[in-house]
Short mmCIF file of C-alpha atoms in Angstrom, two decimals:
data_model
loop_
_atom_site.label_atom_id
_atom_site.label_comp_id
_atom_site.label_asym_id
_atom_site.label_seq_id
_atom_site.Cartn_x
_atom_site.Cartn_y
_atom_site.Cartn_z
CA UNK G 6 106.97 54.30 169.67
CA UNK G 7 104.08 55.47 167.13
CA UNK G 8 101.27 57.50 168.21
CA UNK G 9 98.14 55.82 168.76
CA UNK G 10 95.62 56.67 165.87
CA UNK G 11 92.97 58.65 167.60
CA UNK G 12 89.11 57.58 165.71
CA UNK G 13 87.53 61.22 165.19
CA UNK G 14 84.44 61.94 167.35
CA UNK G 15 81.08 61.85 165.58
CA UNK G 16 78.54 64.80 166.35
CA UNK G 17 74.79 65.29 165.35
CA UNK G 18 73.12 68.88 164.78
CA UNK G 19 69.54 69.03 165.98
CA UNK G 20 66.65 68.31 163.24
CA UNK G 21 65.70 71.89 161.36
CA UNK G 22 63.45 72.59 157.99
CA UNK G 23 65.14 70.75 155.04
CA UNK G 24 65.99 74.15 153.09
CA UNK G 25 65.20 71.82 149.57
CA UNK G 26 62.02 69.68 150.21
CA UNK G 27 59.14 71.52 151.33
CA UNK G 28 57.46 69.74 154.86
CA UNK G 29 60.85 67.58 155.60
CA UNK G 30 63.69 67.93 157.89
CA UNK G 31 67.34 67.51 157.91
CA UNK G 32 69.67 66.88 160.46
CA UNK G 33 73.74 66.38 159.76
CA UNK G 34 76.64 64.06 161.54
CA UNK G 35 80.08 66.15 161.63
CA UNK G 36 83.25 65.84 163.08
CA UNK G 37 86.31 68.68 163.25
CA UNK G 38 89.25 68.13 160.88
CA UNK G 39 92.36 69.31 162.74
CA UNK G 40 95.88 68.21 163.81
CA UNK G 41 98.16 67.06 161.11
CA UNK G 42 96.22 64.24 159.44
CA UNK G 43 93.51 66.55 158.40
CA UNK G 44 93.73 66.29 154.96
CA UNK G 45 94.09 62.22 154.63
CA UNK G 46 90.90 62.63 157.40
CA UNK G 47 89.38 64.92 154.75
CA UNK G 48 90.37 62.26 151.75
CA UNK G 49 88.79 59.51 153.44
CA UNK G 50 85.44 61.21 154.51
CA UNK G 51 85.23 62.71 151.13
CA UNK G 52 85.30 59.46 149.71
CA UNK G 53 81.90 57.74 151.88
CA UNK G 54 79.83 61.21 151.16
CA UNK G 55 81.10 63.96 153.60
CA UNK G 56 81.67 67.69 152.67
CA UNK G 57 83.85 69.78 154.37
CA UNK G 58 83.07 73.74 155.88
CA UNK G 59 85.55 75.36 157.24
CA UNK G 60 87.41 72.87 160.00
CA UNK G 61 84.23 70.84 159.92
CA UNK G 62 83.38 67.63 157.81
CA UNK G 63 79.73 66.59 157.83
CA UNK G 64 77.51 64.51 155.98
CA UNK G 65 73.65 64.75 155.98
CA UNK G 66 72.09 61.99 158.57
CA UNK G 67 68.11 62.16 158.06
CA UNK G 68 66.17 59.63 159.67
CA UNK G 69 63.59 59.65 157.42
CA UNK G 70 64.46 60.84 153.97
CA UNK G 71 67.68 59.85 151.88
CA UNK G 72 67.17 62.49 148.83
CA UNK G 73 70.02 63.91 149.30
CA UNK G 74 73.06 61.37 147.03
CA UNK G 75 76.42 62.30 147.13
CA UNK G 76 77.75 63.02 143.42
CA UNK G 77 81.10 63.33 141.43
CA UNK G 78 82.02 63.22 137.65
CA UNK G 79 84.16 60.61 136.11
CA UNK G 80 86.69 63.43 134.84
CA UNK G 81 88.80 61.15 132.65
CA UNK G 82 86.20 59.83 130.71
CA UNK G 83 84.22 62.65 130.77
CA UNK G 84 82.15 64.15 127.76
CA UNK G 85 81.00 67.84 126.96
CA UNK G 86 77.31 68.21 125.45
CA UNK G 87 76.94 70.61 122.80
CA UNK G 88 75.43 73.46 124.94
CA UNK G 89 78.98 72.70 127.13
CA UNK G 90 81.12 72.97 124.28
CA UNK G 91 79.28 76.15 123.78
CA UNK G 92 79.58 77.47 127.14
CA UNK G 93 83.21 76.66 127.00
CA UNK G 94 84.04 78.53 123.73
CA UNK G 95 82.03 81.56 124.94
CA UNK G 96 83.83 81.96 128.33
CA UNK G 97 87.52 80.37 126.32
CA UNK G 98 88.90 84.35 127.08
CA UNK G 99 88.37 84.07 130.75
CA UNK G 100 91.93 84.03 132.31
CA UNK G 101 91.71 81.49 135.61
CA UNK G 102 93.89 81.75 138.58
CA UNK G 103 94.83 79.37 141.57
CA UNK G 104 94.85 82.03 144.63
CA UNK G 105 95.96 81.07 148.18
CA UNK G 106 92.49 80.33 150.49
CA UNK G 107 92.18 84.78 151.33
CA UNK G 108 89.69 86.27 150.63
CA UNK G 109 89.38 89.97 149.37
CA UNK G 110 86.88 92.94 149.13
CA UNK G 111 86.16 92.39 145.18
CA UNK G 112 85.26 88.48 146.32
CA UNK G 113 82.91 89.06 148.54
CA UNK G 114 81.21 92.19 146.65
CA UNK G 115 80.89 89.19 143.55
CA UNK G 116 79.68 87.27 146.36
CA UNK G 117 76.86 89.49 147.31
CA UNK G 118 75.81 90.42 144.03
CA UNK G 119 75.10 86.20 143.59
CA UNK G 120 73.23 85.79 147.07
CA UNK G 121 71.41 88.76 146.12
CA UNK G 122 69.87 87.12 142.92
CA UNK G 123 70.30 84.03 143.48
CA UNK G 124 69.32 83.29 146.83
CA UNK G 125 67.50 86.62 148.46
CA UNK G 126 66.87 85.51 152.14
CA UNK G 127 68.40 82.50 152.10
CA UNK G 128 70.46 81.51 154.84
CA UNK G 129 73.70 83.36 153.21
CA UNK G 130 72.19 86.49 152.46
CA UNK G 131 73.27 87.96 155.68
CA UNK G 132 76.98 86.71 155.57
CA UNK G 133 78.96 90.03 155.91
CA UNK G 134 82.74 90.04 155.17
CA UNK G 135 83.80 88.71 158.36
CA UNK G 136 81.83 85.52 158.03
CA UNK G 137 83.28 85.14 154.00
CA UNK G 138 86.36 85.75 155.17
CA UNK G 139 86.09 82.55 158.01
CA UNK G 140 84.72 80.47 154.97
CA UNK G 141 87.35 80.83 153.08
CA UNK G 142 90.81 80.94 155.40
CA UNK G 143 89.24 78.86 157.81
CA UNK G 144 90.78 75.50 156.35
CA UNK G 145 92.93 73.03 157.71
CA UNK G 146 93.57 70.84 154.57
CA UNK G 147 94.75 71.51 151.01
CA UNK G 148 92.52 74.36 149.79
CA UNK G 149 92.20 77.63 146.99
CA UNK G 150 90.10 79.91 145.89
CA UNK G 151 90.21 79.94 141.52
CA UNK G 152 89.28 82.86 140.30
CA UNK G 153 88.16 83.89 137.09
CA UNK G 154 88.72 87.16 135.38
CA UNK G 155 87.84 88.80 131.78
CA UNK G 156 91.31 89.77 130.19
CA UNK G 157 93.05 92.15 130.91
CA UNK G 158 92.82 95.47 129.88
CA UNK G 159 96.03 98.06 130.08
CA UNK G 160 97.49 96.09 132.59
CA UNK G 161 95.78 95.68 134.64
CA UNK G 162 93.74 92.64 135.87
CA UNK G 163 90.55 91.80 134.16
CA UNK G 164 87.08 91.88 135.89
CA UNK G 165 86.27 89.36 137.78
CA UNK G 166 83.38 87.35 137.19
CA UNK G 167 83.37 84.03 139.01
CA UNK G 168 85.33 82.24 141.57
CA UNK G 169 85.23 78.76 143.70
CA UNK G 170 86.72 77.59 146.35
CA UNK G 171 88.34 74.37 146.11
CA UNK G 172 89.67 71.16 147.90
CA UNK G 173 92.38 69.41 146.33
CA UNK G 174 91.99 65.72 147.60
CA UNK G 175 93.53 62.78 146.78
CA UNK G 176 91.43 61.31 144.01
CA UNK G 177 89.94 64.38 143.10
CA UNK G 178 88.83 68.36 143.09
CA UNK G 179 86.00 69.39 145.36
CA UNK G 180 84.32 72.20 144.82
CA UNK G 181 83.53 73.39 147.88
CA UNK G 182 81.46 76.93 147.12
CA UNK G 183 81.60 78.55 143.32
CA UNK G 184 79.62 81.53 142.89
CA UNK G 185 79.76 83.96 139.77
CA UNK G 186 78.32 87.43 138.22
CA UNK G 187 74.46 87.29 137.69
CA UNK G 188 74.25 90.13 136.00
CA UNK G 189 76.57 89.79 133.31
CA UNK G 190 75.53 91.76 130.28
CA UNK G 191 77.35 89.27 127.85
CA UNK G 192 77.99 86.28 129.09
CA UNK G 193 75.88 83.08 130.20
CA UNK G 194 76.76 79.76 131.72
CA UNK G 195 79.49 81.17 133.97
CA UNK G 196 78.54 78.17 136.65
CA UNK G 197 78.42 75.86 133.82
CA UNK G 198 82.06 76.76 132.99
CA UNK G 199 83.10 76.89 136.55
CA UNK G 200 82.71 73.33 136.58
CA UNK G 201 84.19 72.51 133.42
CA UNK G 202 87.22 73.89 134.20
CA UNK G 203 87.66 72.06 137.23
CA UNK G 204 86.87 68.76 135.61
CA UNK G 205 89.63 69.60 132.88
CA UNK G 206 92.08 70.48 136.13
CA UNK G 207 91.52 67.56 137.33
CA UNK G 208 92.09 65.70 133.95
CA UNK G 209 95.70 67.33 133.53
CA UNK G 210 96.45 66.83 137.34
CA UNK G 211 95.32 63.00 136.38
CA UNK G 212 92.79 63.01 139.05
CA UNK G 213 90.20 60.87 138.49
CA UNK G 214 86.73 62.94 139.67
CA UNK G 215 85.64 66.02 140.30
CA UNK G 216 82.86 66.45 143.52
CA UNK G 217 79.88 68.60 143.26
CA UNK G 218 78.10 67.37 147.02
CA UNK G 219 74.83 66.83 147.19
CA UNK G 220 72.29 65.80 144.06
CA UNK G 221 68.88 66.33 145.62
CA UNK G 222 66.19 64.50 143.61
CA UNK G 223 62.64 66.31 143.80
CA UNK G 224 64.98 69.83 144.11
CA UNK G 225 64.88 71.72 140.70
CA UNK G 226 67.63 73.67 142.11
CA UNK G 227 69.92 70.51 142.60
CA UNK G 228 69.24 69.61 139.01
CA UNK G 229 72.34 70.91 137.17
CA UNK G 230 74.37 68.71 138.49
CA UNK G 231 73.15 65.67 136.68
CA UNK G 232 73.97 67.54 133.40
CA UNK G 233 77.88 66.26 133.61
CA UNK G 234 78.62 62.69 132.16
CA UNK G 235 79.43 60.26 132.72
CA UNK G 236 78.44 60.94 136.71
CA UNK G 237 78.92 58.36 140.04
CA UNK G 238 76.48 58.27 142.80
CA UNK G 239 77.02 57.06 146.38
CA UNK G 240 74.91 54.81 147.73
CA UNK G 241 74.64 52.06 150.09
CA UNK G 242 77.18 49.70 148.17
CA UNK G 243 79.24 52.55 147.54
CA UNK G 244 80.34 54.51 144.23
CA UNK G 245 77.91 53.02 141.45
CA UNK G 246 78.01 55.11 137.74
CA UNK G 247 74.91 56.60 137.15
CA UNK G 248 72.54 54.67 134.68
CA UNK G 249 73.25 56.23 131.22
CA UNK G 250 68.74 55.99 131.01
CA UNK G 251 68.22 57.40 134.40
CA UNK G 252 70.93 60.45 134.27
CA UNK G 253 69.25 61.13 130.46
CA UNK G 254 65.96 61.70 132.17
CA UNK G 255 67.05 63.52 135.06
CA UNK G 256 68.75 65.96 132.84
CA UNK G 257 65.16 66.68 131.08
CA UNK G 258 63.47 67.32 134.06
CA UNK G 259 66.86 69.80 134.85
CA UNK G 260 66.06 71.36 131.97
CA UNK G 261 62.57 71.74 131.36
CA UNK G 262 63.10 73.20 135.41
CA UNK G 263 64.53 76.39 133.00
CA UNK G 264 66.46 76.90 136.40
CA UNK G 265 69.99 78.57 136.10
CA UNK G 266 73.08 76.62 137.49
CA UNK G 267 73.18 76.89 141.10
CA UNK G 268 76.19 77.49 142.97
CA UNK G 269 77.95 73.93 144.10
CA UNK G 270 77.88 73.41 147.91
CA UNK G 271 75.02 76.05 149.13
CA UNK G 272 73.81 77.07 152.05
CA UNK G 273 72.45 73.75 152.43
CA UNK G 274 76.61 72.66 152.57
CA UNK G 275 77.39 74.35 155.68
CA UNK G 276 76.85 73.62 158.67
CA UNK G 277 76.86 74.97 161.75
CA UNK G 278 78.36 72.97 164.65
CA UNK G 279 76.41 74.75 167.70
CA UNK G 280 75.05 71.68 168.99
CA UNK G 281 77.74 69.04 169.49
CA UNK G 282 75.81 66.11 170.68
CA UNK G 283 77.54 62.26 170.20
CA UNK G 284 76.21 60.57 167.19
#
């Protein structure tokens, strides 16, 4: 006799300061991903808007306020501006590797050295090694960390200067937290070319999109992610592919913002399931 199917229990957190737009508040709906249908629970909640942290998939669930639009890049027909192609051909020397979900000492010092430019006080900045460590081995479906290193030199390998980690689902990469060297003497775009290597994964894996969470409009640090075409947004009548006229002038406004690319996911993309009450 087959198992019964058992429907996942639906949590809310309590309402707290929206961490994007100033004077609102967010609240999220989660439920744990465990047992072994995780990852097709995973697959099918990625697909209506959730994101996953650690064991938990969530999704945000304000009453009042719907900025926040679930977003992915067409990866097959995708097509590089000319400051991507640049970014690509800068970074071309980086040497990428697929790593099991562990994290190590020279991650989370790269880590730091984001947070610490990138988001001072922010609701990461006090993450010690223990808590990057949950992040990243704390997953129940089909996960890696890619990391990305300069060449190498006698040897040995390279510096490293960015890394993500990354669900593989079934239509798609999702890039669940990238971050990268702020400081870099030499290069630029590093986040830029984090993402364009995973949409050019999932193009030789023949997976159709690549998912970068949460486009908040009104958030100039959300921008960025509109700069990928051609993009899909989830709305009520699901997956719709962004207006070519609408996604032209929200990539103005991300760049007259003059805001460097963010790291996908954020602090904003975790949650923290301390108060389980039924949705």
């Amino acid at each position: 006799m087959t198992a019964p199917v058992r429907f996942p229990r639906f949590f809310v957190t309590s309402p707290m300061p929206c961490p994007y737009l100033a004077g609102r508040t967010e609240r999220k709906v989660f439920t744990e991903l465990k047992g072994p249908n995780a990852d097709d629970l995973n697959d099918a909640l990625g697909r209506i808007g959730f994101r996953r942290s650690q064991t938990v998939a969530y999704r945000p669930s304000c009453i009042e306020c719907s900025a926040c639009v679930s977003v992915r890049v067409v990866a097959g027909e995708f097509v590089a501006s000319a400051s991507q192609r640049k970014t690509a051909r800068q970074n071309a020397d980086l040497v990428a590797t697929v790593c099991k979900p562990w994290s190590t000492p020279e991650q989370y010092e790269l880590l730091q050295r984001y947070l610490s430019v990138r988001h001072p006080g922010g609701g990461m900045a006090a993450m010690d090694e223990m808590d990057f460590a949950d992040m990243v081995e704390h997953t129940p479906v089909r996960s890696h960390v890619i990391e990305y290193r300069e060449p190498s030199v006698d040897g040995r390998p390279g510096r490293l200067v960015g890394a993500c980690l990354t669900d593989q689902q079934g239509d798609g990469l999702s890039m669940i937290y990238s971050f990268y060297d702020p400081h870099h003497e030499a290069r630029t775009g590093l986040g830029t070319y984090i993402i364009l290597d995973h949409i050019a994964r999932a193009q030789s894996e023949g997976l159709p999109f690549v998912y970068l969470g949460y486009w908040v409009e009104g958030s100039a640090r959300m921008q960025y992610k509109v700069r990928f075409r051609p993009m899909e947004k989830l709305g009520r009548d699901g997956w719709v592919r962004f207006d070519p006229a609408e996604q032209s002038v929200a990539i103005d406004r991300a760049v007259a913002s003059h805001r460097p690319v963010d790291v996908v996911g954020g602090s904003k993309d975790l949650v923290e399931p301390t108060d389980r009450r039924r949705a």
